[in-house]
PDB file of C-alpha atoms and ligand atoms in Angstrom:
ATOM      1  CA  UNK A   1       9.933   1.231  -7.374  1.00  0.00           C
ATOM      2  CA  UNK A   2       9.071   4.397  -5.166  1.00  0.00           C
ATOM      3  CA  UNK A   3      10.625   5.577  -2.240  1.00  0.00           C
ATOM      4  CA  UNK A   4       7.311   7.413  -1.121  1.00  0.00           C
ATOM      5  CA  UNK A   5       5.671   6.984   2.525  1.00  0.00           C
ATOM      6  CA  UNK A   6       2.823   5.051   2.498  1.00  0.00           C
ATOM      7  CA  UNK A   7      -0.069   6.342   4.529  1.00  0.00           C
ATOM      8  CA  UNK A   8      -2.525   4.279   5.801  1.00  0.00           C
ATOM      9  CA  UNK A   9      -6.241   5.908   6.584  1.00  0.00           C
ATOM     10  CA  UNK A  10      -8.579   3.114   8.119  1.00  0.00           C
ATOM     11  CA  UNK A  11     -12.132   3.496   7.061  1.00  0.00           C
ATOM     12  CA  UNK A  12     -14.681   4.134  10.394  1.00  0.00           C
ATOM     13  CA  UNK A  13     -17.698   3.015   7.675  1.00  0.00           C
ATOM     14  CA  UNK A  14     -16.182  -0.759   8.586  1.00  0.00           C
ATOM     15  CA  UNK A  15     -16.005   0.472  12.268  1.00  0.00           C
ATOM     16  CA  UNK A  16     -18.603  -0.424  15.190  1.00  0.00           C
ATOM     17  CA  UNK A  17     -21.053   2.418  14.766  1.00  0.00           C
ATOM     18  CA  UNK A  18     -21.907   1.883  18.650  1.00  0.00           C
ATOM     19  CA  UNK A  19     -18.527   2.613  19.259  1.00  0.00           C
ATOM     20  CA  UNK A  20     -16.799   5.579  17.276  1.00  0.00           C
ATOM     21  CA  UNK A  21     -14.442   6.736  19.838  1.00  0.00           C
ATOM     22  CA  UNK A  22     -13.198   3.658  20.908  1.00  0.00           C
ATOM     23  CA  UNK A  23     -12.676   2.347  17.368  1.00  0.00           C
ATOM     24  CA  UNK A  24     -10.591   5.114  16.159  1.00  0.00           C
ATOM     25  CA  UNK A  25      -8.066   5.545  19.378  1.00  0.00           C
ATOM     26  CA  UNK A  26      -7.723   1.250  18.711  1.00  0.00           C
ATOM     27  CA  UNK A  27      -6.880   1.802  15.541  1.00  0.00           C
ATOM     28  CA  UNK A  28      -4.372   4.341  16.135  1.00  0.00           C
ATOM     29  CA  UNK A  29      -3.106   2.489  18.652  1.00  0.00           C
ATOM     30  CA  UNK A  30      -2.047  -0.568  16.481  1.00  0.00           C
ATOM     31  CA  UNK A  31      -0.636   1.883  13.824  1.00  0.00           C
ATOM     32  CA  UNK A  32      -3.499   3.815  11.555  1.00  0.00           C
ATOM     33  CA  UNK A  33      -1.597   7.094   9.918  1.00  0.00           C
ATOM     34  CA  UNK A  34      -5.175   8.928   9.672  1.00  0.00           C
ATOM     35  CA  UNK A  35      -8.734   8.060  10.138  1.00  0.00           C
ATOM     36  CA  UNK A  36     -10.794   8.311   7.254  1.00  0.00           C
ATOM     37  CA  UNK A  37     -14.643   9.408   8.007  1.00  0.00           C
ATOM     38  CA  UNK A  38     -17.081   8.991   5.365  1.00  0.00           C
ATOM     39  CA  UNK A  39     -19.746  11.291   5.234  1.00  0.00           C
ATOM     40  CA  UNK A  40     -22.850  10.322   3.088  1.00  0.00           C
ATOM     41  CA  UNK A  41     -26.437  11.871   2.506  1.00  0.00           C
ATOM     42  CA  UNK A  42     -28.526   9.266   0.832  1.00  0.00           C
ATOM     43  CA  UNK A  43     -28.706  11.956  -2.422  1.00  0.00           C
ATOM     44  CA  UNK A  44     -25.166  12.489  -3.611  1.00  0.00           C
ATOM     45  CA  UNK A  45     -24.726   8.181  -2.958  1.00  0.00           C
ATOM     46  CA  UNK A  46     -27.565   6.069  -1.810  1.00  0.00           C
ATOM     47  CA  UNK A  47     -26.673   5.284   1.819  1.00  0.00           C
ATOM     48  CA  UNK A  48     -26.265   7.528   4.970  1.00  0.00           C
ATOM     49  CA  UNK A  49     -23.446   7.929   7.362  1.00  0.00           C
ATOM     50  CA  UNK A  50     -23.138  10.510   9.545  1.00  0.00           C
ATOM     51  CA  UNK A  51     -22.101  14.020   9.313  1.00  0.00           C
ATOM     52  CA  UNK A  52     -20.496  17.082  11.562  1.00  0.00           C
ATOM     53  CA  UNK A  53     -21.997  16.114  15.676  1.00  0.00           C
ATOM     54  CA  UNK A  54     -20.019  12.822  14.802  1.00  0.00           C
ATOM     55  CA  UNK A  55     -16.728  13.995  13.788  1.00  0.00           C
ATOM     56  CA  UNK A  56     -17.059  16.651  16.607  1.00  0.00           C
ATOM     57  CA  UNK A  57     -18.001  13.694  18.637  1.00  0.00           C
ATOM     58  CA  UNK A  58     -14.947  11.690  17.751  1.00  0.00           C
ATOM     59  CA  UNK A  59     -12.758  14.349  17.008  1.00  0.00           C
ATOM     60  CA  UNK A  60     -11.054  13.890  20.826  1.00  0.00           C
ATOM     61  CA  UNK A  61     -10.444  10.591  20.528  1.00  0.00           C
ATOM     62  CA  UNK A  62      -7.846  11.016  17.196  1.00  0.00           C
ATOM     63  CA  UNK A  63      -4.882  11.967  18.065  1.00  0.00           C
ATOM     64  CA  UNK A  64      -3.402  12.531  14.092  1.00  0.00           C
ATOM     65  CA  UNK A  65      -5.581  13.431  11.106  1.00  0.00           C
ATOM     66  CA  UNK A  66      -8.900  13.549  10.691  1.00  0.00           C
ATOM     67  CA  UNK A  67      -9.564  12.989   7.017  1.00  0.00           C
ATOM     68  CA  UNK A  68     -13.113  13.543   6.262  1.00  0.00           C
ATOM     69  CA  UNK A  69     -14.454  12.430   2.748  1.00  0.00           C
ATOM     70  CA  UNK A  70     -17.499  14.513   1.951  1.00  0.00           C
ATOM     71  CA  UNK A  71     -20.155  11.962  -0.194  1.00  0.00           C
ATOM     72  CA  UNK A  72     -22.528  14.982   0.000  1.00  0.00           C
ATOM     73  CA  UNK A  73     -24.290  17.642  -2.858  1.00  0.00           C
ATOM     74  CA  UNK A  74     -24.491  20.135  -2.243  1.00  0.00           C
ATOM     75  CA  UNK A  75     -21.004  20.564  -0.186  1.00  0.00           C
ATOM     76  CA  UNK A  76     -20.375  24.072   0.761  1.00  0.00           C
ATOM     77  CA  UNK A  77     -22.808  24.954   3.000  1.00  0.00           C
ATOM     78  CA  UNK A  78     -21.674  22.322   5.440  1.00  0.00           C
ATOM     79  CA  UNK A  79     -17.730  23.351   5.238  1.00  0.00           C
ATOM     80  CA  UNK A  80     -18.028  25.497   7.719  1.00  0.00           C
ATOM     81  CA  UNK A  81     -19.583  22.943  10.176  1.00  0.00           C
ATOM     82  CA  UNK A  82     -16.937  20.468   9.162  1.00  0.00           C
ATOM     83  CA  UNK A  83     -13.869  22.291   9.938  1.00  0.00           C
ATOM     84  CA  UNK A  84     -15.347  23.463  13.257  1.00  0.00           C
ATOM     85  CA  UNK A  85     -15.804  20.192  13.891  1.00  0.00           C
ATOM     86  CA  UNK A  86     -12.275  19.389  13.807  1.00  0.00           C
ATOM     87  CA  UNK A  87     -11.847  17.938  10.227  1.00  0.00           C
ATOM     88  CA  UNK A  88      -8.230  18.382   9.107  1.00  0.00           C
ATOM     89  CA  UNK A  89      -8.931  17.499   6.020  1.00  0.00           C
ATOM     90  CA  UNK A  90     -11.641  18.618   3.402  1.00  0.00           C
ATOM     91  CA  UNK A  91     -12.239  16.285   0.617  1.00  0.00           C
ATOM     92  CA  UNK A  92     -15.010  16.962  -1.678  1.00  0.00           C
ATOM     93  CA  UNK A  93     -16.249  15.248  -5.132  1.00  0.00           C
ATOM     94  CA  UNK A  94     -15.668  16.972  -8.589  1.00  0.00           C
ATOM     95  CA  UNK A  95     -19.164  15.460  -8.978  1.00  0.00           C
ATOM     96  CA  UNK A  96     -20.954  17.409  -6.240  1.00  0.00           C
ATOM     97  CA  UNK A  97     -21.236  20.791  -7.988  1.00  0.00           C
ATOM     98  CA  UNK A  98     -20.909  23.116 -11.033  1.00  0.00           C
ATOM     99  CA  UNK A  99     -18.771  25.211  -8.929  1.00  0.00           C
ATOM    100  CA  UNK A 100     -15.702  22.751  -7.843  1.00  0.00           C
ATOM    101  CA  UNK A 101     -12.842  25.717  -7.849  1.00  0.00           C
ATOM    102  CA  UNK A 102     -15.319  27.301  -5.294  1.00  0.00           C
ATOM    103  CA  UNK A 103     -15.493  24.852  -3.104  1.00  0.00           C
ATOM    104  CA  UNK A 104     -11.794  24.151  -2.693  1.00  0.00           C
ATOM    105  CA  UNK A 105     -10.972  27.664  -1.837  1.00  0.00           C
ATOM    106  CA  UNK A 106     -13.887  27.442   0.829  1.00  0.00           C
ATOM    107  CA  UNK A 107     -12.544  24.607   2.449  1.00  0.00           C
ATOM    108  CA  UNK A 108      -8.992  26.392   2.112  1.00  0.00           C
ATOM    109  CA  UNK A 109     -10.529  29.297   3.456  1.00  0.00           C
ATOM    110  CA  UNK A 110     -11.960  27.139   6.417  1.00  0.00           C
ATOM    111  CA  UNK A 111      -8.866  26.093   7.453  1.00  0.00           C
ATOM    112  CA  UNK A 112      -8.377  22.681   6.555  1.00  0.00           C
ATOM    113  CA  UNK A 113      -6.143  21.123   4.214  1.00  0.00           C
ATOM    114  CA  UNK A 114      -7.912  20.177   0.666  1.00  0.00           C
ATOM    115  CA  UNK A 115      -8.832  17.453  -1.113  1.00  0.00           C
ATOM    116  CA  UNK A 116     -10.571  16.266  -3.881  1.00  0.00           C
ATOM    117  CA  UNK A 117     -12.205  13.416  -5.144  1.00  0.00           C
ATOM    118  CA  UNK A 118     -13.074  11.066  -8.921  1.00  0.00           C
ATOM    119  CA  UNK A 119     -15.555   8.852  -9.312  1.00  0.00           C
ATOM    120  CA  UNK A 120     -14.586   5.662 -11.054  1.00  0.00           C
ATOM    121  CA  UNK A 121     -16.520   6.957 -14.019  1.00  0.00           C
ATOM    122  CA  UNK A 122     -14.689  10.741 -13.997  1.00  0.00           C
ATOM    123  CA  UNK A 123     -11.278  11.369 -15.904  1.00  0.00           C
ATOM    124  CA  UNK A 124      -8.275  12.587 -14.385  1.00  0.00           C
ATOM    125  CA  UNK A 125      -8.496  15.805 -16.652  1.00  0.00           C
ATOM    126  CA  UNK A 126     -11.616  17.048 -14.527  1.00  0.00           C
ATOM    127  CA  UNK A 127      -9.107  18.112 -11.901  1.00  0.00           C
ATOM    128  CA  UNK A 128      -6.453  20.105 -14.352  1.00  0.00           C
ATOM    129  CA  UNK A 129      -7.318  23.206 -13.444  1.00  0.00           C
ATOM    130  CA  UNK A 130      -7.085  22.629  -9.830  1.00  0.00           C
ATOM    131  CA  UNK A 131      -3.778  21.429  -8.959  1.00  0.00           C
ATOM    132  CA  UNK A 132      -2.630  24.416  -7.175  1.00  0.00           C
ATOM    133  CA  UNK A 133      -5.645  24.099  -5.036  1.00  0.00           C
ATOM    134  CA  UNK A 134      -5.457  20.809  -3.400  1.00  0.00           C
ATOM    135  CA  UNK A 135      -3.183  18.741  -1.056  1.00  0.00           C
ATOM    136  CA  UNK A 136      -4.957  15.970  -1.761  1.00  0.00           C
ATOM    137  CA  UNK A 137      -6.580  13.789  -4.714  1.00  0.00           C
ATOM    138  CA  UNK A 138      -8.803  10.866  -3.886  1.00  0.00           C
ATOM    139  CA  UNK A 139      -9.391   7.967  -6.318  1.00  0.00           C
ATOM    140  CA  UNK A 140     -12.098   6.509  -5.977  1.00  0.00           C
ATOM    141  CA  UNK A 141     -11.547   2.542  -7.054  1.00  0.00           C
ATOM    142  CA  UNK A 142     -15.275   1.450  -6.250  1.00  0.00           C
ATOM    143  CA  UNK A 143     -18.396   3.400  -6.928  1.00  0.00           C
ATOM    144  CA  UNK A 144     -18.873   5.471  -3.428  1.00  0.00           C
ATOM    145  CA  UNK A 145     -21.720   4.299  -0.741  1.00  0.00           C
ATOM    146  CA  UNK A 146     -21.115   1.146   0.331  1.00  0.00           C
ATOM    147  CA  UNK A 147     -17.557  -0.624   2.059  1.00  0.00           C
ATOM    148  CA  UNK A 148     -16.566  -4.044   0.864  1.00  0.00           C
ATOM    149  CA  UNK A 149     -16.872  -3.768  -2.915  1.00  0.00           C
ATOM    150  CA  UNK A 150     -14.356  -4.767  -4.967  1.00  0.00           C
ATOM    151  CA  UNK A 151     -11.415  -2.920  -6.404  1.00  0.00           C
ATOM    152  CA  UNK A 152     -11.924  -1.316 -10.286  1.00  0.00           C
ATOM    153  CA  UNK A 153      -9.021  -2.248 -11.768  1.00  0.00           C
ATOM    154  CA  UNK A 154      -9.247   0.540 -14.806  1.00  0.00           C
ATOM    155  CA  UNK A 155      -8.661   2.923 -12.228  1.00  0.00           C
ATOM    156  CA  UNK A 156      -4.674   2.095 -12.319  1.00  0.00           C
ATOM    157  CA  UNK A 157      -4.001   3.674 -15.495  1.00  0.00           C
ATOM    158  CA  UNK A 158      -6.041   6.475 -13.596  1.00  0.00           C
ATOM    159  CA  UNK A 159      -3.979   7.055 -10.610  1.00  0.00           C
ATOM    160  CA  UNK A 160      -0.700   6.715 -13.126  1.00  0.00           C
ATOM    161  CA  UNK A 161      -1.976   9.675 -14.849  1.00  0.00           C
ATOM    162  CA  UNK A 162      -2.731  11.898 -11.798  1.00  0.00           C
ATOM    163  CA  UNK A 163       1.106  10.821 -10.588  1.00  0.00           C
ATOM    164  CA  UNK A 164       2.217  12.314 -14.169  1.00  0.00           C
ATOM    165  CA  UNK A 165      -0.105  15.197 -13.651  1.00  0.00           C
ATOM    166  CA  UNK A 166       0.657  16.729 -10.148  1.00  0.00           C
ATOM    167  CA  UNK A 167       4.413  16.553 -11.599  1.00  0.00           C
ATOM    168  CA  UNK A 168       6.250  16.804  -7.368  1.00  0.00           C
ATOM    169  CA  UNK A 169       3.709  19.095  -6.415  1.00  0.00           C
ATOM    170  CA  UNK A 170       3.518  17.640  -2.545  1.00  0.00           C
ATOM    171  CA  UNK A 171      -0.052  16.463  -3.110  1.00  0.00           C
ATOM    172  CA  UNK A 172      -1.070  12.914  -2.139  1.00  0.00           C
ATOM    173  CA  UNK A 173      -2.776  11.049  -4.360  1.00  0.00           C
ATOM    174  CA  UNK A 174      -5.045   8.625  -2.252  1.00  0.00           C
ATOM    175  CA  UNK A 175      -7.095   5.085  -3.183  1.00  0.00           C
ATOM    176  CA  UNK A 176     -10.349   4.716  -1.895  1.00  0.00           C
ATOM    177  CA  UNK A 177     -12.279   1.272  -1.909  1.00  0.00           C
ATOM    178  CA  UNK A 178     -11.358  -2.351  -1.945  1.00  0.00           C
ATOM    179  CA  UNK A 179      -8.063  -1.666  -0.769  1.00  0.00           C
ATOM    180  CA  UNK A 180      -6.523  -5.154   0.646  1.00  0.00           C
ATOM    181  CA  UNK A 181      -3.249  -6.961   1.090  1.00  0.00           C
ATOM    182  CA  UNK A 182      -3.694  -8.078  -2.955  1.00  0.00           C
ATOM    183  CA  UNK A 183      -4.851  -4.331  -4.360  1.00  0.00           C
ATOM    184  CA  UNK A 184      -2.714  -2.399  -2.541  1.00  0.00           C
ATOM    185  CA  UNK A 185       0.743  -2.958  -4.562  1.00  0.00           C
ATOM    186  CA  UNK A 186      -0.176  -2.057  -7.554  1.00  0.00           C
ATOM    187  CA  UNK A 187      -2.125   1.135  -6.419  1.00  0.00           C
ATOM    188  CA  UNK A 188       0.953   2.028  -4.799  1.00  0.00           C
ATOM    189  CA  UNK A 189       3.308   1.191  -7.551  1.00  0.00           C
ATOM    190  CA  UNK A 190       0.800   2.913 -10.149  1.00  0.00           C
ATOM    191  CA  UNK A 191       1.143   5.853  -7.963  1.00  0.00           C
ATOM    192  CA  UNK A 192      -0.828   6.484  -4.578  1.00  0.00           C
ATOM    193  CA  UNK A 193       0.861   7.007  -1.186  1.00  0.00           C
ATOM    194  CA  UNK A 194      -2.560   7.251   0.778  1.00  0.00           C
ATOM    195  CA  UNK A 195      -4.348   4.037   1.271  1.00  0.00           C
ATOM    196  CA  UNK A 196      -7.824   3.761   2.118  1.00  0.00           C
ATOM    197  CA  UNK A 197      -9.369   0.662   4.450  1.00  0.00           C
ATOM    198  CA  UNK A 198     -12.377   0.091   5.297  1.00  0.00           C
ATOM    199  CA  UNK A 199     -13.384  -3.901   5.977  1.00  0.00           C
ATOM    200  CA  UNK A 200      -9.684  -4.785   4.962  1.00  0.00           C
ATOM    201  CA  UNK A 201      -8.894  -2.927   8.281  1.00  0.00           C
ATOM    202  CA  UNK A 202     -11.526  -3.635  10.769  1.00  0.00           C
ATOM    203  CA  UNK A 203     -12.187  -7.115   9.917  1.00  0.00           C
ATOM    204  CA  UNK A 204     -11.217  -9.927  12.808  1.00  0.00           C
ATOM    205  CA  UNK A 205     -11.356  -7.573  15.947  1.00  0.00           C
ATOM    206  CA  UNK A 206     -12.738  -5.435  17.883  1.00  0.00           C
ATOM    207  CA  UNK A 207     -11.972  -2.163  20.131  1.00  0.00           C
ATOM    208  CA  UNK A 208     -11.674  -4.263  22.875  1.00  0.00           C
ATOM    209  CA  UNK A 209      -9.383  -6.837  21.011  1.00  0.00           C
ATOM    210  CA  UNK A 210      -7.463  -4.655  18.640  1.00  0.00           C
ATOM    211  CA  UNK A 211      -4.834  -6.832  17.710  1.00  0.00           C
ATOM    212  CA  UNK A 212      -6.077  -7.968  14.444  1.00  0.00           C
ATOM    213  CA  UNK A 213      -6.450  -4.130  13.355  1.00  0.00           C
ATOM    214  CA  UNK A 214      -2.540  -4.446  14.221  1.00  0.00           C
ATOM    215  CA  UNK A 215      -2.412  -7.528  11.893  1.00  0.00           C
ATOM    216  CA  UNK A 216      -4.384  -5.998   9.375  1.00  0.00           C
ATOM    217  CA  UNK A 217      -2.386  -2.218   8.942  1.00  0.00           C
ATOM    218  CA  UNK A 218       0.748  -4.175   9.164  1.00  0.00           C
ATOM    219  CA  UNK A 219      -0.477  -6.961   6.400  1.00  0.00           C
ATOM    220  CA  UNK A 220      -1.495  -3.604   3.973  1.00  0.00           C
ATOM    221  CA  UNK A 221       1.910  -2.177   4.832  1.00  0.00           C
ATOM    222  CA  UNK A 222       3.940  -4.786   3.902  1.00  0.00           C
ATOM    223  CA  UNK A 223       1.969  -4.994   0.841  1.00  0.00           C
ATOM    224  CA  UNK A 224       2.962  -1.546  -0.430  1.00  0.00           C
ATOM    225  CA  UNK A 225       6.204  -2.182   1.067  1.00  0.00           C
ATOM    226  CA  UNK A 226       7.259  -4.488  -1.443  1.00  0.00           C
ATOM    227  CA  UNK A 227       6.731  -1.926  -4.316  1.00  0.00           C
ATOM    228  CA  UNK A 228       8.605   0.861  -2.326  1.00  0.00           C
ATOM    229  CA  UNK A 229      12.536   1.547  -2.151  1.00  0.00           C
TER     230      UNK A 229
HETATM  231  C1  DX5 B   1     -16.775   4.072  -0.148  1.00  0.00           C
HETATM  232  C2  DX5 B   1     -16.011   4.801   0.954  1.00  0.00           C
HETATM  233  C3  DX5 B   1     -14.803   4.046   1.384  1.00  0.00           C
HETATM  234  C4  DX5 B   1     -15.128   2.705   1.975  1.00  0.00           C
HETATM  235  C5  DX5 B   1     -13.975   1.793   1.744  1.00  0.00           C
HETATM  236  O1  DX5 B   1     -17.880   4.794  -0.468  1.00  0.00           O
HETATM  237  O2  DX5 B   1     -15.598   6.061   0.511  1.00  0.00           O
HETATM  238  O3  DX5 B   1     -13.973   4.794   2.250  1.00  0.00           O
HETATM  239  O4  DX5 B   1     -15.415   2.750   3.319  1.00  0.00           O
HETATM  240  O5  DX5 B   1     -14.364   0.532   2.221  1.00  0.00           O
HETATM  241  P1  DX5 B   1     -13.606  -0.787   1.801  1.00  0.00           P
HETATM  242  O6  DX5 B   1     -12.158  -0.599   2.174  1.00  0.00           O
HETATM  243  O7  DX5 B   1     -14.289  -1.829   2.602  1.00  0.00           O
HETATM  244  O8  DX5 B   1     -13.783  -0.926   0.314  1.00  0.00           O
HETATM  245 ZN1   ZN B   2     -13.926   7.298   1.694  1.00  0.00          ZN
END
């Protein structure tokens, strides 16, 4: 059992991309902690998103955090862009460049608070030597580019490890992909007090009929609830 607040960070990739604005204030509205952007650029993953107009675009319709996940290589000469565009948080892949310790005290430097993120395939060790740089760790529990994919469950002992590892530093350690009702418990008792949604959030409504987004964060809540104190 933990006593740690859950956090949960709906997924805009799941959103209506005709409808960014009104998709994030709905799902604030029926309870979202922080909206999760993710930014991809067909190289680093093999789709495309969107990237800094959007979250500048959105950015005045969130009221909380802005938590942008950078799926991009190379990242830092688009940090600046990003945290002019409102991002409050920075997270960038250990994957996206020789220079990783670099990059987080750019995105520092920019303002905005720090994360970083694994790929399934990358051990917890890769981010060692940056502790004292982040506020944030992301885990990524499906291979990044695509919502909907199904939960890795090797990535448990993972997130266990990072817990052990960031020994009450106050950094969040956050899941990322194929978060639901079933995966969320034992992310959260392995160890993770952010949880990513994407199509576990946004599936059933609509900005215009938000309730089910209610239904949805509260169904993922409860979840994790019954692994907390
Ligand atoms: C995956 C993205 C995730 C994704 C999660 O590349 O980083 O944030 O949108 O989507 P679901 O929750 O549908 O797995
Ligand atoms: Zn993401």
């Amino acid at each position: 059992m933990t006593s740690r607040k859950i956090l949960i960070a709906p997924s805009i990739l799941s959103a209506d991309f005709a409808a960014f604005g009104a998709e994030c204030a709905a799902v604030e509205s029926q309870g979202a902690d922080w909206v999760h952007v993710d930014v991809m650029d067909g190289h680093f993953v093999p789709n495309i998103t969107f990237g800094p107009q959007l979250c500048r675009a959105i950015r005045p319709h969130v009221r909380g955090v802005m938590d942008v996940h950078l799926m991009i290589a190379p990242v830092d000469p688009y940090i600046a862009a990003f945290a002019e565009a409102g991002a409050d948080i920075l997270t960038a892949h250990v994957e996206a460049g020789p220079h990783l310790d670099r990059t987080l005290q750019a995105i520092r430097a920019a303002g905005c608070r720090v994360g970083v993120a694994l790929n399934p395939a990358t051990p917890a060790e890769a981010v060692a030597h940056v502790l004292d740089r982040v506020d944030l760790i992301c885990v990524m529990t499906v291979n990044p580019g695509f919502g909907g994919q199904s939960f890795i469950p090797a990535m448990l002992p993972k997130i266990r490890q990072l817990r052990a590892m960031v020994a009450g530093r106050p950094i969040h350690i956050q899941v990322d992909g194929g978060i639901t009702p079933r995966t969320a418990p034992e992310a959260v008792a392995a160890g993770a007090d952010v949880l990513v949604a994407g199509s576990a959030v946004f599936r059933g409504g609509s900005a215009a009929e938000p309730a089910a987004y209610g239904a949805n964060i509260r169904a993922l809540r409860a979840a994790a609830s019954s692994v907390t104190a």
